[in-house]
Amino acid sequence: MNEYDSDKMADVMQACGDMAQVDRPEDADIILFNTCSIREKAEDKVFSDLGRAREMKLRKPALLIGVGGCVASQEGGAILKRAPYVDVVFGPQTLHRLPQLIEDRLASGKAQVDVSFPEIEKFDHLPATQTTHGAAFVSIMEGCSKYCTFCVVPYTRGEEISRPLADVLREVEKLTAQGVSEVTLIGQNVNAYQGETPDGDTVDFAYLVQAVAAMPSVQRLRFTTSHPREMTQRLINLYATTPKLASHLHLPVQSGSDRVLAAMKRGYTALEYKSVVRKLRVVRPDISITSDFIIGFPGETEADFEATMKLIDEVGFDASFSFLFSPRPGTPAAEMQDDTPYEAKMSRLHRLQERIAALGQQVSDGMAGTVQRVLVENISRKSEAELAGRTENNRVVNFAGSPGMLGRYVDVRIASGTLHTLRGELVLQ
Ligand code: SAM
């Protein structure tokens, strides 16, 4: 989501005149920060990075500094108190207003702050995405209305709001006309999508997926992130009827303990989560499931943690992100009593990460010898003579090939692999 927002910031700036992206901050006339407040660590980083930008501004007084994203949304004008050299503060829902905010800053000589949530206006004002390789993100909804007790998102991005169906389909069409064939629909909880149709009806996420998959130029379809509470049977069934849907689903579980899940206000039990995975595997046996975990939620006991480890073994996750609980200001969990020592939490996190890594390595090892259809997305980061593509289960595979293959689907035989990256060789057709 943040990558998407950063790209959009670059798009709006480039669309409004004689501006171009530069590679080195020293060469920039405007520096924009896209910030994240999901955990404290990410938030702290903003202010240390801003300190460096301040030094640049001392050497180049005309330099403009903008702070966007969720820290900006949460702090608003308070950012100016801590960093008075900042010129523009904007939120995730007002990034399309950047050119105007910058103009106002230059005209008035005063810092500008706009962190409002102007409904879905943003999407009507964003320039069309320019892409050079065959894969693209399409944002279909914004915000979150789940109010999990640990999470800051509803306060920084606002409540769930879906883009109208026709707008999403039009964007996908434009992208495919530019050569995109793999589309990832994105949103905080994509499966909460409620899109308005031109005749005033509302359609759900399963309908949207079917409509996108029905476009002949779309060859592969992914979506992220889904909430376990809204994995409807209609959506699950699509894995049986829609081969274009990649065999991968990111489904954050957070914990395997019902007590912790209830305290998090997730709205499902471990059994209900497992039941969703079981239903998915009935219709798509090879589907890979990845997840998010929060370790050390207030009151998490050793028994709660063991329940999470048990769930990991039962589900067999393909890969996962795991985080130590970080109290976020204004969220209910930040006020909950938290007696677990930091060392105990870290030891749990390491145990969980080791287990997840071992399972992920097993999956990579099991892929050796198989032939995977991948979209060639990039030249490999390590070598100019190598290409990089993404397998259905979202692993990067590097293989020798020519740049002429960029944007095309090719078959690659997997040789070996680490947790996230595989090596392979082209299967000549
Ligand atoms: N909407 C998705 C959901 O809740 O299922 C996930 C969105 S969130 C941006 C990404 C991940 O960050 C969450 O799944 C969670 O694991 C992690 N996260 C969110 N708040 C956190 C907190 N206060 N401390 C630690 N991790 C957190």
mmCIF file of N, CA, C and O and ligand atoms in Angstrom, residues 37-40 144 146 148 150-153 187-189 225-228 250-254 266 268 291-295 321-328 331, ligand 1:
data_model
loop_
_atom_site.group_PDB
_atom_site.id
_atom_site.type_symbol
_atom_site.label_atom_id
_atom_site.label_comp_id
_atom_site.label_asym_id
_atom_site.label_seq_id
_atom_site.Cartn_x
_atom_site.Cartn_y
_atom_site.Cartn_z
ATOM 1 N N SER A 37 3.081 4.494 10.302
ATOM 2 C CA SER A 37 2.984 4.561 11.765
ATOM 3 C C SER A 37 2.465 3.250 12.349
ATOM 4 O O SER A 37 1.986 3.211 13.469
ATOM 5 N N ILE A 38 2.592 2.172 11.562
ATOM 6 C CA ILE A 38 2.002 0.905 12.015
ATOM 7 C C ILE A 38 2.720 0.388 13.261
ATOM 8 O O ILE A 38 2.115 -0.220 14.132
ATOM 9 N N ARG A 39 4.035 0.652 13.339
ATOM 10 C CA ARG A 39 4.800 0.318 14.545
ATOM 11 C C ARG A 39 5.683 1.506 14.910
ATOM 12 O O ARG A 39 6.020 2.318 14.068
ATOM 13 N N GLU A 40 6.075 1.541 16.188
ATOM 14 C CA GLU A 40 6.824 2.689 16.695
ATOM 15 C C GLU A 40 8.139 2.901 15.942
ATOM 16 O O GLU A 40 8.528 4.021 15.636
ATOM 17 N N CYS A 144 -9.921 1.376 6.883
ATOM 18 C CA CYS A 144 -10.295 0.157 7.589
ATOM 19 C C CYS A 144 -11.334 0.495 8.654
ATOM 20 O O CYS A 144 -11.202 1.498 9.351
ATOM 21 N N LYS A 146 -12.362 -2.036 10.880
ATOM 22 C CA LYS A 146 -12.395 -3.202 11.768
ATOM 23 C C LYS A 146 -12.038 -2.801 13.209
ATOM 24 O O LYS A 146 -12.425 -3.479 14.142
ATOM 25 N N CYS A 148 -9.348 -3.218 15.051
ATOM 26 C CA CYS A 148 -8.613 -4.179 15.880
ATOM 27 C C CYS A 148 -7.940 -3.335 16.967
ATOM 28 O O CYS A 148 -7.477 -2.223 16.700
ATOM 29 N N PHE A 150 -5.177 -3.272 18.411
ATOM 30 C CA PHE A 150 -3.757 -2.899 18.334
ATOM 31 C C PHE A 150 -3.477 -1.899 17.220
ATOM 32 O O PHE A 150 -2.384 -1.346 17.151
ATOM 33 N N CYS A 151 -4.438 -1.659 16.348
ATOM 34 C CA CYS A 151 -4.101 -1.088 15.041
ATOM 35 C C CYS A 151 -4.489 0.379 14.873
ATOM 36 O O CYS A 151 -5.569 0.818 15.251
ATOM 37 N N VAL A 152 -3.589 1.115 14.243
ATOM 38 C CA VAL A 152 -3.746 2.558 14.105
ATOM 39 C C VAL A 152 -4.423 2.936 12.768
ATOM 40 O O VAL A 152 -4.842 4.076 12.578
ATOM 41 N N VAL A 153 -4.537 1.949 11.867
ATOM 42 C CA VAL A 153 -4.978 2.259 10.495
ATOM 43 C C VAL A 153 -6.321 3.018 10.409
ATOM 44 O O VAL A 153 -6.416 4.010 9.685
ATOM 45 N N GLY A 187 -5.774 -3.090 -1.033
ATOM 46 C CA GLY A 187 -6.564 -2.335 -0.070
ATOM 47 C C GLY A 187 -6.247 -2.893 1.307
ATOM 48 O O GLY A 187 -5.616 -3.954 1.421
ATOM 49 N N GLN A 188 -6.638 -2.196 2.360
ATOM 50 C CA GLN A 188 -6.380 -2.712 3.721
ATOM 51 C C GLN A 188 -7.073 -4.054 3.939
ATOM 52 O O GLN A 188 -6.506 -4.973 4.498
ATOM 53 N N ASN A 189 -8.341 -4.143 3.521
ATOM 54 C CA ASN A 189 -9.093 -5.412 3.582
ATOM 55 C C ASN A 189 -9.872 -5.520 2.278
ATOM 56 O O ASN A 189 -11.036 -5.144 2.229
ATOM 57 N N THR A 225 -4.665 -6.867 1.065
ATOM 58 C CA THR A 225 -4.718 -7.932 2.045
ATOM 59 C C THR A 225 -6.166 -8.335 2.285
ATOM 60 O O THR A 225 -7.054 -7.508 2.179
ATOM 61 N N SER A 226 -6.369 -9.588 2.660
ATOM 62 C CA SER A 226 -7.723 -10.055 2.964
ATOM 63 C C SER A 226 -7.879 -10.200 4.467
ATOM 64 O O SER A 226 -6.922 -10.539 5.162
ATOM 65 N N HIS A 227 -9.085 -9.983 4.951
ATOM 66 C CA HIS A 227 -9.360 -10.197 6.371
ATOM 67 C C HIS A 227 -10.064 -11.553 6.527
ATOM 68 O O HIS A 227 -11.022 -11.830 5.801
ATOM 69 N N PRO A 228 -9.600 -12.395 7.482
ATOM 70 C CA PRO A 228 -10.202 -13.730 7.627
ATOM 71 C C PRO A 228 -11.718 -13.690 7.850
ATOM 72 O O PRO A 228 -12.434 -14.607 7.433
ATOM 73 N N HIS A 250 -2.613 -14.085 1.047
ATOM 74 C CA HIS A 250 -2.064 -13.547 2.290
ATOM 75 C C HIS A 250 -3.238 -13.300 3.229
ATOM 76 O O HIS A 250 -4.109 -12.475 2.932
ATOM 77 N N LEU A 251 -3.261 -14.050 4.326
ATOM 78 C CA LEU A 251 -4.414 -14.003 5.221
ATOM 79 C C LEU A 251 -3.916 -13.838 6.667
ATOM 80 O O LEU A 251 -3.658 -14.820 7.373
ATOM 81 N N PRO A 252 -3.781 -12.568 7.116
ATOM 82 C CA PRO A 252 -3.194 -12.333 8.441
ATOM 83 C C PRO A 252 -4.026 -12.970 9.560
ATOM 84 O O PRO A 252 -5.231 -12.751 9.617
ATOM 85 N N VAL A 253 -3.352 -13.768 10.414
ATOM 86 C CA VAL A 253 -4.089 -14.417 11.512
ATOM 87 C C VAL A 253 -3.790 -13.710 12.838
ATOM 88 O O VAL A 253 -4.603 -13.668 13.721
ATOM 89 N N GLN A 254 -2.586 -13.202 13.012
ATOM 90 C CA GLN A 254 -2.087 -12.458 14.187
ATOM 91 C C GLN A 254 -1.776 -13.345 15.384
ATOM 92 O O GLN A 254 -0.762 -13.157 16.038
ATOM 93 N N ARG A 266 -10.440 -9.442 16.728
ATOM 94 C CA ARG A 266 -10.272 -9.850 15.339
ATOM 95 C C ARG A 266 -11.570 -10.410 14.735
ATOM 96 O O ARG A 266 -11.719 -10.475 13.522
ATOM 97 N N TYR A 268 -12.746 -13.614 14.894
ATOM 98 C CA TYR A 268 -12.756 -15.040 14.530
ATOM 99 C C TYR A 268 -11.950 -15.795 15.573
ATOM 100 O O TYR A 268 -11.162 -15.185 16.316
ATOM 101 N N SER A 291 0.983 -15.240 6.117
ATOM 102 C CA SER A 291 0.240 -14.586 7.187
ATOM 103 C C SER A 291 1.065 -13.525 7.907
ATOM 104 O O SER A 291 2.250 -13.347 7.620
ATOM 105 N N ASP A 292 0.401 -12.827 8.818
ATOM 106 C CA ASP A 292 1.056 -11.872 9.720
ATOM 107 C C ASP A 292 0.819 -12.339 11.155
ATOM 108 O O ASP A 292 -0.283 -12.844 11.464
ATOM 109 N N PHE A 293 1.822 -12.140 12.011
ATOM 110 C CA PHE A 293 1.687 -12.490 13.431
ATOM 111 C C PHE A 293 2.129 -11.329 14.301
ATOM 112 O O PHE A 293 3.112 -10.654 13.976
ATOM 113 N N ILE A 294 1.402 -11.123 15.401
ATOM 114 C CA ILE A 294 1.857 -10.159 16.408
ATOM 115 C C ILE A 294 2.217 -10.959 17.658
ATOM 116 O O ILE A 294 1.386 -11.722 18.172
ATOM 117 N N ILE A 295 3.450 -10.791 18.110
ATOM 118 C CA ILE A 295 3.917 -11.517 19.299
ATOM 119 C C ILE A 295 4.017 -10.529 20.460
ATOM 120 O O ILE A 295 4.434 -9.384 20.277
ATOM 121 N N PHE A 321 5.062 -12.657 7.885
ATOM 122 C CA PHE A 321 5.655 -11.504 8.546
ATOM 123 C C PHE A 321 5.299 -11.611 10.018
ATOM 124 O O PHE A 321 4.157 -11.949 10.353
ATOM 125 N N SER A 322 6.265 -11.328 10.901
ATOM 126 C CA SER A 322 5.936 -11.377 12.322
ATOM 127 C C SER A 322 6.546 -10.167 13.019
ATOM 128 O O SER A 322 7.648 -9.728 12.671
ATOM 129 N N PHE A 323 5.805 -9.644 13.956
ATOM 130 C CA PHE A 323 6.188 -8.394 14.608
ATOM 131 C C PHE A 323 5.983 -8.497 16.100
ATOM 132 O O PHE A 323 5.033 -9.136 16.555
ATOM 133 N N LEU A 324 6.836 -7.796 16.851
ATOM 134 C CA LEU A 324 6.600 -7.629 18.282
ATOM 135 C C LEU A 324 5.505 -6.585 18.440
ATOM 136 O O LEU A 324 5.526 -5.571 17.717
ATOM 137 N N PHE A 325 4.562 -6.806 19.333
ATOM 138 C CA PHE A 325 3.490 -5.832 19.543
ATOM 139 C C PHE A 325 4.090 -4.460 19.848
ATOM 140 O O PHE A 325 5.007 -4.330 20.662
ATOM 141 N N SER A 326 3.566 -3.458 19.190
ATOM 142 C CA SER A 326 4.044 -2.091 19.399
ATOM 143 C C SER A 326 2.839 -1.235 19.796
ATOM 144 O O SER A 326 1.906 -1.097 19.004
ATOM 145 N N PRO A 327 2.810 -0.716 21.034
ATOM 146 C CA PRO A 327 1.632 0.068 21.440
ATOM 147 C C PRO A 327 1.526 1.348 20.616
ATOM 148 O O PRO A 327 2.491 2.104 20.530
ATOM 149 N N ARG A 328 0.380 1.545 19.980
ATOM 150 C CA ARG A 328 0.195 2.728 19.149
ATOM 151 C C ARG A 328 -0.712 3.718 19.861
ATOM 152 O O ARG A 328 -1.780 3.334 20.362
ATOM 153 N N THR A 331 -4.855 3.763 20.466
ATOM 154 C CA THR A 331 -5.514 2.466 20.261
ATOM 155 C C THR A 331 -5.804 1.826 21.625
ATOM 156 O O THR A 331 -5.033 2.028 22.579
HETATM 157 N N1 SAM B 1 -5.650 -5.229 7.381
HETATM 158 C C1 SAM B 1 -4.836 -6.361 7.604
HETATM 159 C C2 SAM B 1 -5.404 -7.184 8.754
HETATM 160 O O1 SAM B 1 -5.553 -6.627 9.841
HETATM 161 O O2 SAM B 1 -5.684 -8.356 8.600
HETATM 162 C C3 SAM B 1 -3.380 -6.002 7.890
HETATM 163 C C4 SAM B 1 -2.937 -4.582 7.824
HETATM 164 S S1 SAM B 1 -1.570 -3.996 8.808
HETATM 165 C C5 SAM B 1 -1.201 -2.613 7.857
HETATM 166 C C6 SAM B 1 -0.225 -5.082 8.539
HETATM 167 C C7 SAM B 1 0.228 -5.847 9.753
HETATM 168 O O3 SAM B 1 0.901 -5.020 10.677
HETATM 169 C C8 SAM B 1 -0.874 -6.487 10.556
HETATM 170 O O4 SAM B 1 -1.380 -7.650 9.977
HETATM 171 C C9 SAM B 1 -0.184 -6.743 11.895
HETATM 172 O O5 SAM B 1 0.407 -8.012 11.946
HETATM 173 C C10 SAM B 1 0.894 -5.654 11.942
HETATM 174 N N2 SAM B 1 0.550 -4.658 12.977
HETATM 175 C C11 SAM B 1 -0.467 -3.775 12.969
HETATM 176 N N3 SAM B 1 -0.493 -3.049 14.117
HETATM 177 C C12 SAM B 1 0.537 -3.493 14.876
HETATM 178 C C13 SAM B 1 1.035 -3.163 16.174
HETATM 179 N N4 SAM B 1 0.437 -2.245 16.919
HETATM 180 N N5 SAM B 1 2.117 -3.823 16.644
HETATM 181 C C14 SAM B 1 2.718 -4.779 15.895
HETATM 182 N N6 SAM B 1 2.308 -5.139 14.660
HETATM 183 C C15 SAM B 1 1.225 -4.509 14.159
#
